[in-house]
Backbone as a ProteinNet text record, in pm:
[ID]
protein_1_A
[PRIMARY]
MAQVYGKPFAKVYNQLWGTFAQKVAKPIMKFYQQQEISKTNKNVLDICCGTGQLALEFLKENYYVLGVDLSPYMLFYALKNNKEFIKKGLAEFRAANASDFSLETKFGLAISSYDAINHLEGTPLIKNCFQCVYNSVVRKGYFVFDLNTRLGLERWNSININESKKFLLIIKGVFDRENNRAITRASGFIKEEDSNLYSPFEEVVYNYAYDMSEIRKLLKSTGWRNIYFAGINNLNIKIKNPEEEERVFIIAQK
[TERTIARY]
7535	7583.2	7663.6	7780.6	7864.8	7818.4	7831.4	7792.7	7916.9	7910.7	8022.4	7973.7	8031.7	7984	8042.3	7959.7	7997.3	8082.4	8123.5	8215	8157.3	8034.6	7980.4	7963.4	7914.9	7894.7	8027.1	8130.9	8263.4	8314.1	8287.5	8331.2	8261.1	8129.7	8053.3	8095.8	8114.3	8158.5	8290.7	8382.6	8514.5	8504.7	8411.3	8397.4	8317.4	8222	8127.1	8151.7	8194.9	8185.8	8319.6	8424.6	8554.2	8564.6	8478.8	8486.7	8458.6	8377.1	8349.6	8477.9	8554.7	8681.1	8775.6	8781.6	8868.7	8823.3	8694.5	8639	8672.2	8661.2	8678.2	8823.6	8908	9046.5	9122.2	9107.1	9183.7	9150.8	9022.2	8993.4	9033.5	9024.3	9068.4	9219.7	9290	9434.4	9476	9406.6	9436.4	9416.9	9308.5	9282.1	9394.6	9434.4	9538	9671.9	9702.6	9829.6	9837.2	9722.7	9718.8	9741.7	9742.3	9756.7	9903.3	9941.6	10080.2	10125	10034.4	10069.7	10114.4	10069.4	10103	10252	10320.3	10463.1	10547.4	10492	10567.9	10507.1	10385.5	10320.1	10243.1	10289.6	10223.5	10161.5	10123.9	10055.5	9904.7	9836.5	9691.9	9624.2	9522.6	9440.9	9309.6	9278.9	9155.4	9062.8	8960.9	8868.4	8755.2	8723.7	8626.4	8675.4	8796	8865.8	8804.4	8713.8	8651.1	8752.9	8742	8830.4	8955.4	8980.3	9109.8	9134.2	9028.5	9051.5	9093	9037.4	9078.8	9223.6	9259.2	9398	9493.8	9454.6	9540.2	9572.7	9474.7	9497.9	9602.8	9600.1	9701	9836.8	9836.4	9961.7	10035.6	9959.4	10019.8	10093.8	10057	10118.6	10216.9	10268.4	10376.5	10335.3	10210.5	10166.2	10179.1	10190.7	10178	10032.4	9969.4	9827.8	9807.9	9735.5	9688.6	9537.6	9483.9	9340	9286.1	9172.2	9106.4	8962.7	8919.8	8783.6	8745.8	8617.2	8571.3	8549	8528.4	8497.8	8625	8650.7	8768.2	8759.8	8639.2	8621.1	8653.6	8617.5	8656.6	8808	8866	9011	9085.5	9026.7	9088.4	9116.1	9019.6	9036.9	9127.1	9121.4	9210.9	9356.5	9385.4	9520.3	9559.1	9465.4	9490.8	9513.6	9431.9	9440.4	9566	9624.1	9737.9	9863.4	9871.8	9979.3	10119.1	10135.6	10269.8	10317.6	10225.8	10262.6	10281.4	10208.2	10226.5	10365.9	10409.4	10543	10652.3	10626.3	10724	10716.2	10621.5	10605.7	10534.7	10464.5	10396	10248.1	10197.9	10056.2	10036.9	9932.5	9896.1	9744.9	9687.1	9542.6	9515	9429.7	9401.3	9251.8	9214.6	9076.7	9055.9	8958.9	8932.3	8792.3	8733.2	8601.8	8618.9	8545.1	8559.4	8529.8	8456.1	8421.6	8500.3	8601.8	8680.3	8815.5	8908.2	9041.5	9146.3	9268.6	9381.6	9502.9	9576.2	9688.2	9815	9928.4	10056.3	10097.9	10079.6	10117	10026.1	10082.9	10004	9993.4	9874.8	9843.6	9816.3	9857.1	9826.6	9685.8	9637.4	9505.4	9433.1	9309.5	9221.2	9102.4	9063.2	8953.8	8855.7	8728.7	8628.1	8533.7	8520.3	8444.7	8328.1	8249.4	8131.7	8034.1	8001.3	7904.5	7923.8	8047.8	8075.3	8027.6	8039.4	7997.3	7846.4	7770.4	7625.4	7589.4	7681.4	7653.8	7660.1	7712.8	7720.8	7585.3	7535.1	7400.5	7404.7	7361.9	7350.1	7465.2	7434.8	7536.1	7650.5	7628.2	7742.4	7852.4	7814.9	7914.3	7980.9	7901.7	7957.4	8061.1	8026	8117.5	8244.4	8228.7	8346	8437.9	8377.3	8455.1	8533.9	8466.4	8532.7	8647.8	8628.9	8734.4	8853.9	8826.6	8933.7	9016.2	8947.3	9017.3	9098.8	9039.3	9109.4	9239.5	9234	9352.1	9459.7	9421	9513.8	9576.3	9529.3	9574.2	9667.9	9768.9	9862.8	9795.7	9855	9804.7	9805.6	9697.1	9673.7	9644.5	9631.2	9592.9	9444.1	9401.6	9264.4	9189.2	9058.7	8965.1	8865.3	8858.4	8766.4	8679.3	8548.6	8457.7	8327.6	8255.9	8129.1	8012.9	7897.4	7774.5	7659.6	7569.4	7440.9	7355.4	7295.6	7205.1	7070.1	6984.1	6849.7	6779.2	6796.5	6736.7	6785.9	6915	6970.4	6916.7	6908.1	6860.2	6711.9	6635.5	6491.8	6463.8	6561.2	6543.1	6595.7	6619.5	6671.2	6562.4	6439.6	6330.9	6338.1	6401.3	6420.9	6458.6	6453	6499.3	6591.1	6709.6	6805.3	6854.7	6873.1	6922.8	7050.6	7154.1	7283.1	7321.9	7346.3	7373.8	7501.1	7582.9	7702.5	7725.3	7834.8	7866.1	7907.2	7946.3	7995.3	7890.6	7784.5	7684.7	7554.2	7448.1	7319.8	7292.8	7278.3	7262.7	7132.8	7051	6926.6	6936.9	6923.1	6934.4	6800.7	6744.1	6618.7	6645.7	6606.2	6628	6497.3	6489.5	6369.9	6412.7	6343.8	6372.7	6270.6	6320.1	6238.4	6226.3	6118.2	6101.9	6090.8	6026.7	6006.5	6139.7	6236.5	6367.1	6476.4	6436.2	6528.4	6650.6	6624.5	6734.7	6692.3	6790	6767.3	6811.2	6732	6761.9	6786.9	6900.9	6933.8	6951.1	6872.9	6883.5	6947.6	7068.6	7139.9	7132.6	7077.5	7063.4	7087.6	7106.2	7127.6	7209.6	7285.9	7369.2	7507.8	7609	7746.7	7820.8	7900.8	7973.1	8087.1	8096.7	8204.9	8336.1	8446.8	8577.9	8604.7	8658.1	8695.1	8580.4	8461.8	8344.3	8236	8145	8029.8	7907.1	7926.5	7816.7	7798.2	7674.6	7641.4	7580.1	7620.7	7568.8	7483.1	7372.2	7287.2	7349.1	7317.4	7363.9	7263.6	7271.7	7188	7259.4	7255.9	7318.1	7224.8	7202.1	7119.5	7210	7202.7	7288.6	7201.2	7240.3	7165.9	7247.4	7183.1	7242.6	7154.3	7210.1	7132.4	7140	7027.3	7019	7055.4	7140.7	7180.8	7166.5	7126.4	7123.5	7266.9	7295.4	7431.6	7473.6	7378	7409.3	7454.9	7396	7433.6	7574.6	7607.2	7741.1	7844.9	7814.7	7906.3	7931	7823.2	7835.6	7919.9	7901.3	7977.6	8126	8155.8	8295.1	8357.6	8284.8	8335.6	8358.4	8267.6	8277	8396.4	8450	8566.9	8695.7	8687.8	8808.7	8835	8757.7	8780.4	8740.9	8807.9	8779.5	8777.9	8751.7	8746.7	8660.9	8544.9	8455.5	8365.7	8356.2	8261.9	8221.3	8117.2	8062.7	8096.1	8119.6	8158	8106.9	8117.5	8088.1	8218.7	8214.2	8337.6	8410.1	8341.3	8407.5	8511.6	8489.3	8586.5	8570.9	8663.4	8654.1	8688.6	8728.4	8758.1	8635.7	8532	8411.8	8309.6	8270.3	8177.8	8034.3	7959.6	7816.3	7739.4	7655.4	7581	7469	7400.8	7285.8	7306.6	7385.6	7416.4	7294	7188.6	7068.7	6997.8	7032	6970.9	7044.5	7157.4	7235	7203.2	7224.7	7201.7	7322.8	7440.2	7563.9	7655.9	7719.7	7812.9	7944.1	8050	8178.8	8202	8251.3	8277.2	8428.2	8477.2	8618.5	8635.7	8727.7	8755.2	8906.2	8954.4	9097.3	9121.2	9231.4	9265	9334.8
-680.7	-818	-854	-911.6	-951.9	-1085.9	-1100.9	-1225.4	-1310	-1434.7	-1527.2	-1640.4	-1651.6	-1749.5	-1887.4	-1990.2	-2126.6	-2192.3	-2313.8	-2387.4	-2414.9	-2469.5	-2496.2	-2368.6	-2261.4	-2135.7	-2080.8	-2090.4	-2042.2	-2117.6	-2245.9	-2328.4	-2285.9	-2264.9	-2220.5	-2079.9	-1993	-1855.6	-1856.6	-1938.8	-1945.5	-1988.3	-2074.8	-2125.7	-2032	-1959.1	-1884.2	-1734.5	-1671.5	-1526.4	-1454	-1522	-1456.6	-1360.7	-1375.9	-1291.7	-1144.6	-1118.2	-978.5	-910	-979	-923.1	-895.3	-986.7	-968	-848.4	-827.9	-717.8	-582.8	-571.7	-440.9	-410.5	-512.8	-491.3	-398.1	-418.7	-339.5	-190.8	-150.4	-6.6	55.5	-20.5	32.6	50.9	-46.3	-37.6	80	95.6	206.5	340.1	351.6	474.7	502.5	400.7	421.5	458.9	398.9	428.3	572.1	637.6	777.9	874.1	819.5	903.7	910.9	1024	1047	946.7	909.9	820.9	682.6	643.4	510	496.3	608.8	605.7	565.7	585.6	557.5	448.2	408	306.5	208.2	83	-23.3	-127.5	-82.3	-169.7	-156	-268.1	-269.2	-348.2	-288.4	-354.6	-396.8	-525	-580.2	-618.8	-534.3	-557.3	-646.8	-748.2	-851	-915	-967.4	-1014.8	-1138.5	-1206.5	-1325.3	-1432.3	-1488	-1596.9	-1548.5	-1417.9	-1364.4	-1340.6	-1337.9	-1317.4	-1174.5	-1076.7	-939.1	-919.6	-975	-967.6	-1024.4	-1134	-1200.3	-1108.9	-1031.2	-941.6	-835.4	-785.6	-687.2	-753.3	-871.9	-943.4	-972.2	-998.7	-1023.2	-900.7	-783.6	-657.8	-604.6	-694.3	-662.7	-572	-576.4	-508.4	-603.6	-546.8	-625	-614.1	-724.9	-723	-792.5	-725.2	-786.2	-795.1	-915.9	-936.1	-973.9	-917.5	-953.4	-996.7	-1098.5	-1149	-1220.5	-1221.5	-1282.9	-1433.2	-1479.9	-1621.4	-1704.8	-1802.8	-1888.4	-1971.2	-1997	-2077.9	-1996.9	-1869.5	-1783	-1765.6	-1748.5	-1732.2	-1857.5	-1973.9	-2098.8	-2092.1	-2043.3	-2033.7	-1916.5	-1808.1	-1695.8	-1740.4	-1818.3	-1871.6	-1966.3	-2048.3	-2144.9	-2075	-1976.2	-1906.7	-1821.1	-1781.8	-1689.7	-1747.3	-1878.4	-1942.4	-1908.4	-1893	-1863.5	-1725.4	-1630.5	-1495.6	-1489.7	-1572.5	-1580.7	-1633.3	-1734	-1791.1	-1687.3	-1594.6	-1489.4	-1371.7	-1375.8	-1266.3	-1145.6	-1163.3	-1052.5	-1044.2	-1146.1	-1148	-1209.5	-1162.3	-1214.2	-1205.9	-1304.5	-1305.2	-1335.7	-1252.2	-1265	-1266	-1331.7	-1327.8	-1197.6	-1118.3	-990.8	-943	-870.3	-810.5	-675.6	-652.5	-529.4	-403.8	-415.3	-298.8	-292.4	-378.8	-378.7	-444.4	-369	-423.7	-314	-357.4	-265.4	-334.1	-262.5	-321.9	-238.2	-307.7	-239.1	-172.1	-241.8	-190.2	-74.4	24.5	136.1	125	147.5	119.6	247	243	353.3	341.7	217.9	190.9	85.5	115.4	18	-5.9	-131.3	-169.1	-259.3	-242.3	-339.9	-355.9	-478.5	-498.5	-595.3	-600.7	-688.7	-663	-536.7	-486.6	-543	-567.7	-621.9	-528	-396.8	-300.4	-304.6	-343.7	-359.7	-466.2	-556.1	-665	-620.4	-500.5	-449.5	-391.6	-435.8	-397.2	-275.1	-163.1	-43	53.8	182.9	285.9	282.8	239.7	231.5	138.3	24.8	-67.4	-9.2	57.9	122.4	226.5	309.6	414.1	352.7	247.8	180.7	127.1	71	19.7	132.7	242.8	356.5	408	407	453.9	358.8	228.7	129	138.9	158.6	172	300.6	409.2	538.4	525.5	455	438.1	352	275.5	183.6	239.7	357.1	416.2	534.5	550.5	662.2	792.8	903.6	1034.9	1046.6	1095.1	1108.1	974.2	869.2	739.2	734.7	625.9	616.4	494.5	512.9	405.2	397	282.3	260.6	140	159.3	48	66.2	-43	-35.3	-69	-16.7	-43.1	-64.6	-152.4	-159.4	-46.3	31.7	137	74.9	157.5	110	62.9	137.3	98.9	-38.5	-61.5	-190	-304.1	-282.8	-388.2	-416.6	-314.4	-333.8	-421.9	-434.3	-516.3	-658.1	-698.6	-832.3	-938.5	-904.5	-1001.7	-1096.4	-1211.7	-1304.4	-1442.9	-1539.2	-1676.4	-1719	-1766.5	-1812.6	-1952.1	-2033.9	-2170.6	-2188.7	-2238	-2263	-2408.2	-2482.6	-2625.6	-2664.6	-2746.4	-2801.9	-2941.5	-3004.9	-3137	-3131.5	-3011.9	-2998.5	-2948.3	-2884	-2832	-2798.8	-2788.6	-2733.3	-2616.4	-2498.3	-2378.5	-2307.7	-2281.9	-2208	-2079.5	-1965.8	-1837.4	-1764.8	-1736.3	-1662.6	-1527.4	-1420.8	-1286.8	-1213.3	-1137.7	-1058	-934	-822.1	-701.1	-686.9	-680.7	-669.2	-521.2	-457.5	-313.8	-278.8	-364.3	-336.4	-321.4	-405.7	-402.4	-340.5	-285.5	-209.1	-292	-412.6	-500.5	-597.3	-642.5	-748.4	-880.6	-982.1	-1114.9	-1210.7	-1274.6	-1374	-1509.1	-1606.1	-1741.7	-1830.9	-1874.4	-1963.8	-2105.7	-2196.8	-2335	-2431.2	-2557.2	-2657.3	-2773.9	-2833.7	-2950	-2927.7	-2970.2	-2954	-3086.3	-3116.8	-3244.4	-3246.7	-3354.9	-3372	-3399.9	-3359.3	-3384.1	-3534.5	-3579.9	-3720.5	-3815.4	-3776.8	-3860.5	-3826.4	-3919.2	-3894	-3852.4	-3828.9	-3789.8	-3637.5	-3595.4	-3452.9	-3420.2	-3308.6	-3265.6	-3140	-3133.5	-3014	-2897.3	-2774.9	-2657.7	-2544.7	-2451	-2331.7	-2216.6	-2101.2	-1980.3	-1863.3	-1782.3	-1662.9	-1541	-1453.3	-1335.6	-1210.5	-1114.2	-990.1	-873.7	-790.9	-666.9	-551.3	-462.8	-352.8	-229	-162.7	-44.3	80.5	163.5	290.2	403.3	519.1	637.1	679.8	714.7	753.6	883.3	970.5	1092.2	1056.5	952.3	906.1	846.5	772.9	715.6	826.5	930.9	1044	1109.1	1129.3	1190.3	1103.9	973.3	882.8	884.8	893.9	904.6	1034.3	1144.1	1273.2	1273.2	1211.2	1211.6	1131.9	1043.7	965.5	1019.6	1136.5	1203.3	1198.7	1121	1110.5	1239.7	1268	1389	1355.4	1455.7	1437.8	1317.4	1309.7	1194.2	1214.8	1113.1	1120.5	980.6	976.4	850.2	837.5	714.2	691	554.8	531.8	401.1	328.5	197.4	120.2	142.6	185.6	205.4	316.1	416	524.3	586.7	555.6	602.9	750.6	814.4	957.4	1043.6	982.7	1057.1	1048.8	1163.7	1169.1	1148.5	1074.7	1055.1	1155.5	1235.9	1340.2	1282.4	1180.8	1123.9	974.4	938.2	796.5	710.8	771.5	692.8	641.9	698.9	653.9	534.2	495.6	380.5	259	139.1	19	-14.6	18.4	-1.6	116.9	164.4	276	241.9	306.9	299.3	431.8	423.4	543	558.5	678.1	708.5	812	785.8	879.9	884.8	1001.7	1020	1062.3	1018.2	1055.4	1191.7
7034.2	7043.7	6919.3	6938.9	6825.9	6770.1	6640.9	6575.6	6549.6	6591.9	6572.4	6482.5	6365	6268.8	6295.2	6273.1	6302.9	6195.6	6222.3	6135.2	5996.6	5983.8	5849.4	5767.1	5831.7	5759.5	5709.8	5792.6	5752.6	5630.2	5626.8	5514	5385.6	5393.2	5276.6	5236.3	5334	5307.5	5231.5	5275.1	5211.9	5065.7	5035.7	4899.5	4808.8	4866.3	4783	4773.6	4882.4	4889.1	4887.8	4849.7	4839.7	4723	4624.6	4505.3	4536.2	4638.5	4673.5	4719.5	4802.3	4850.9	4735.4	4640.4	4524.1	4441.2	4433.8	4355	4417.2	4549.1	4612.7	4649.1	4658.4	4701.1	4606.4	4476.1	4379	4382.8	4379.9	4387.4	4521.1	4630.3	4759.9	4759	4702.7	4694.1	4605.2	4494.4	4403.1	4473.2	4548.3	4622.3	4721.2	4794.5	4896.4	4833.4	4722.1	4655.8	4605.7	4592.9	4551.5	4667.9	4790.4	4908.1	4952.9	5006.1	5048.7	5154.2	5244	5354.6	5306.1	5186.8	5134.5	5104	5088.8	5057.7	5179	5297.9	5419.3	5506.1	5475.7	5558.9	5471	5467	5389.4	5481.3	5600.5	5695.5	5678.9	5662.8	5642.4	5753.9	5811.7	5913.4	5849.5	5856.8	5799.8	5914.6	5939.6	6051	6005.2	6085.6	6045.9	5916.4	5921.1	5800.9	5739	5811.7	5755.3	5721.7	5602.7	5562.4	5489.5	5492.1	5452.2	5304.9	5222.9	5079.4	5046.1	5116.4	5091	5133.7	5246.5	5293.2	5189.5	5128.2	5030	4912.4	4867.1	4754.1	4787.6	4909.4	4951.3	4973.7	5026.3	5050.3	4919.4	4816.3	4685.1	4632.9	4683	4639.1	4743	4826.1	4921.5	5037	5075.5	5196.3	5314.6	5434.3	5556.7	5599.9	5635.7	5673.9	5808.6	5894.8	6019.2	6011.3	6019	6013.6	6149.6	6186.2	6312	6283.4	6356.5	6341.4	6470.9	6500.8	6625.2	6612.8	6489.4	6468.2	6448.6	6533.8	6515.7	6388.4	6342.6	6221.6	6096.5	6097.1	5985.6	5984.5	6102	6112.4	6067.5	6087.8	6042	5892.3	5815.5	5670.8	5633.5	5710.7	5684.5	5698.7	5800.6	5821.5	5708.6	5667.3	5560.6	5426.8	5396.1	5267.9	5254.6	5366.6	5363.9	5429.4	5437	5513.3	5462.2	5330.3	5277.8	5322	5335.5	5378.5	5530.1	5601.5	5746.3	5778.1	5704.2	5723.8	5700.5	5607.9	5576.1	5673	5765.3	5860	5803.6	5691.1	5625.2	5661.8	5729.4	5764.4	5902.4	5968	6099.1	6112.7	6178.8	6199.8	6346.9	6406.9	6549.5	6576.2	6685.1	6731.5	6808.5	6764.8	6831	6797.6	6888.8	6870.2	6800.5	6694.5	6615.5	6696	6803.6	6884.1	7015.2	7027.8	7151.3	7126.7	7069.1	7044.6	7054.9	7077.7	7085.9	7025	6939.4	6866.7	6885.1	6879.8	6894.1	6762.7	6652.3	6520.7	6481.5	6412.2	6361.7	6209.2	6158.1	6018.5	5939.3	5813.3	5723.6	5668.5	5659.3	5602.7	5684.9	5720.6	5785.2	5693.6	5681.5	5591.3	5665.5	5636	5676.6	5557.6	5508.3	5383.8	5401.3	5296.1	5287.3	5401.1	5420.8	5519	5660.1	5699	5832.1	5942.2	5919.5	6021	6042.7	5939.2	5955.5	6058	6086.3	6180	6326	6351.3	6487.8	6527.6	6641.3	6684.3	6776.1	6724	6805	6787.4	6799.3	6778.6	6881.1	7006.9	7098.7	7047.5	6990.2	6935.4	6811.5	6728.4	6609.3	6651.1	6748.5	6795.3	6854	6932.1	6989.3	6880.4	6775.8	6663.2	6597.8	6569.6	6505.9	6592.1	6724	6813.7	6814.5	6817.2	6815.4	6686.9	6575	6446.8	6445.8	6495.4	6501.3	6580.3	6691.6	6776.6	6710.1	6607.6	6542.2	6415.5	6373	6246.6	6274.3	6189.6	6204.3	6161.9	6202.9	6163	6010.1	5954.2	5810.6	5742.1	5823.9	5769.4	5736.9	5671.2	5621	5674.8	5684.2	5717.8	5603.1	5537	5425	5458	5456.9	5485.4	5408.4	5390.6	5318.9	5410.7	5375.6	5449.5	5352.5	5389.9	5322	5377.4	5290.8	5335.5	5372.4	5428.1	5459.7	5331.8	5223.7	5096	5052.9	5066.2	5027.1	5111.3	5241.9	5331.9	5313.6	5280.4	5259.2	5137.7	5049.3	4928.6	4945.8	5070	5095.8	5103.8	5076.2	5083.5	4964	4984.6	4873	4924.3	4833	4860.7	4746.6	4780.5	4680.2	4716.4	4614.6	4635.1	4554.2	4620.2	4556	4583.2	4476.5	4492.5	4417.5	4483.3	4420.6	4478	4437	4490.4	4636.9	4682.3	4819.2	4917.8	4867.8	4960.5	4889.4	4968.3	4926.1	5019.3	4963	5043.8	5007.4	5109	5091	5173.1	5107.9	5175.8	5167.8	5283.8	5291.8	5358.2	5291.2	5345.5	5366.4	5474.2	5502.3	5581.2	5557.3	5633.9	5745.3	5868.3	5988.3	6024.1	5982.4	6003.8	6151.8	6227.5	6369.9	6443.5	6406.8	6473	6386.7	6272.8	6187.7	6146.3	6094.6	6057.9	5948.9	5873.7	5775	5838	5816	5871.2	5756.1	5759	5657.7	5725.2	5680.4	5733.8	5627.4	5654.6	5563.3	5619.9	5542.6	5589.1	5473.7	5506.6	5403.3	5451.9	5360.5	5391.8	5333	5406.7	5360.5	5371.4	5270	5262.5	5363.6	5436.5	5532.9	5460.6	5523.2	5466.1	5457	5341.5	5320.9	5350	5309.4	5334.2	5233.6	5212.7	5126.3	5206.7	5335.2	5421.8	5419.1	5434.9	5439.3	5575.6	5632.3	5761.5	5744.8	5817.1	5808	5885.6	5844.9	5917.9	5901.7	5992.5	5984.2	6052.9	5990.3	6046.5	6020.2	6122.3	6108.2	6120.6	6021	6015	6020.1	6102.3	6115	6059.4	5978	5928.5	5975.6	6055	6112.7	6023.9	6010.7	5925.3	6004.7	5945.7	6007.3	5905.8	5956.1	5870.1	5841.9	5718.6	5683.2	5753.3	5782.8	5857.8	5999.5	6054	6188	6186.3	6081.6	6067	6059.1	5984.8	5972.9	6110	6187.2	6319.6	6412.9	6406.7	6492.5	6456.5	6328.4	6285.2	6335.7	6320.1	6366.3	6516.9	6590.4	6736.7	6787.8	6704.1	6744.1	6683.1	6618.8	6572	6423.3	6347.6	6204.2	6134.2	6022.5	5945.9	5796.5	5715	5568.3	5530.2	5590.4	5574.2	5452.2	5369.1	5257.3	5211.4	5129.3	5078.5	4930.6	4887.9	4748.4	4702.9	4571.3	4514.4	4489.6	4478.9	4468.3	4336.3	4233.6	4103.4	4106.2	4190.1	4203.8	4342.8	4431.9	4569.7	4584.8	4476.3	4480	4449.5	4396.6	4359.8	4472.8	4525.4	4637.5	4591.6	4670.9	4646.4	4731.2	4667.1	4738.1	4824.1	4772.7	4843.3	4868.2	4968.3	4992.2	5021.9	5077.1	5109.4	4984	4868.2	4743.3	4683.3	4743	4697.7	4785.8	4731.9	4811.3	4898.5	4850	4926.3	4899.9	5004.2	4988.7	5059.6	5012.3	5080	5150.2	5271.6	5352.1	5364.9	5335.9	5347.6	5456.9	5548.3	5656.6	5679.1	5718.5	5742.7	5887.7	5943.4	6080.9	6082.7
[MASK]
++++++++++++++++++++++++++++++++++++++++++++++++++++++++++++++++++++++++++++++++++++++++++++++++++++++++++++++++++++++++++++++++++++++++++++++++++++++++++++++++++++++++++++++++++++++++++++++++++++++++++++++++++++++++++++++++++++++++++++++++++++++++++++++

């Protein structure tokens, strides 16, 4: 089942969590610029693009970016955050399911960040996603995405409170061993536009745990090759034991 995030959550996400995209965009871009395919293809596909902050970092460096996301509310902010590049014809954002899409443009690089792939429930959806991305990438192109490992998700048992003049956010995380998933409940109050009133909201987010060996097999079964795991500090250095990390980046080539 695909997760579609609501309007209040998208607003909070846009304000709070864009820094992750900014952090990972540069090393991913650096990695791609080292590849031969980058010389002939500057098209980037951003799967589960969210509010478009990662896309913005690539757009600033003269890439063309197409972002897809299932949530119209996340796309609202993606369009807003990248409007100057959209006007120039350098960016486009579409509503699409990560496990069921088809695109005309062919990309040298496909990215999915901030554990978006963890949100897909079950290996059939994961495999479908990998196939859709494979069909959208040119020969010798790359797919770079990150995942929370089982170890990382098991450590989500926590409560965090974030407060500002615009919102009060309470995040409760727990790992559900029976269903092999982490559950995050984000709730609180958010300030209405042009008003001093605050509205309550609640969003439940699921992150499913997958064995990294299983992810590798699913990539291979959909045609990907040269698959390996890495850390964000250097995507060229392979991690031998990805299950010992809390988050890993997966690199695959068509």
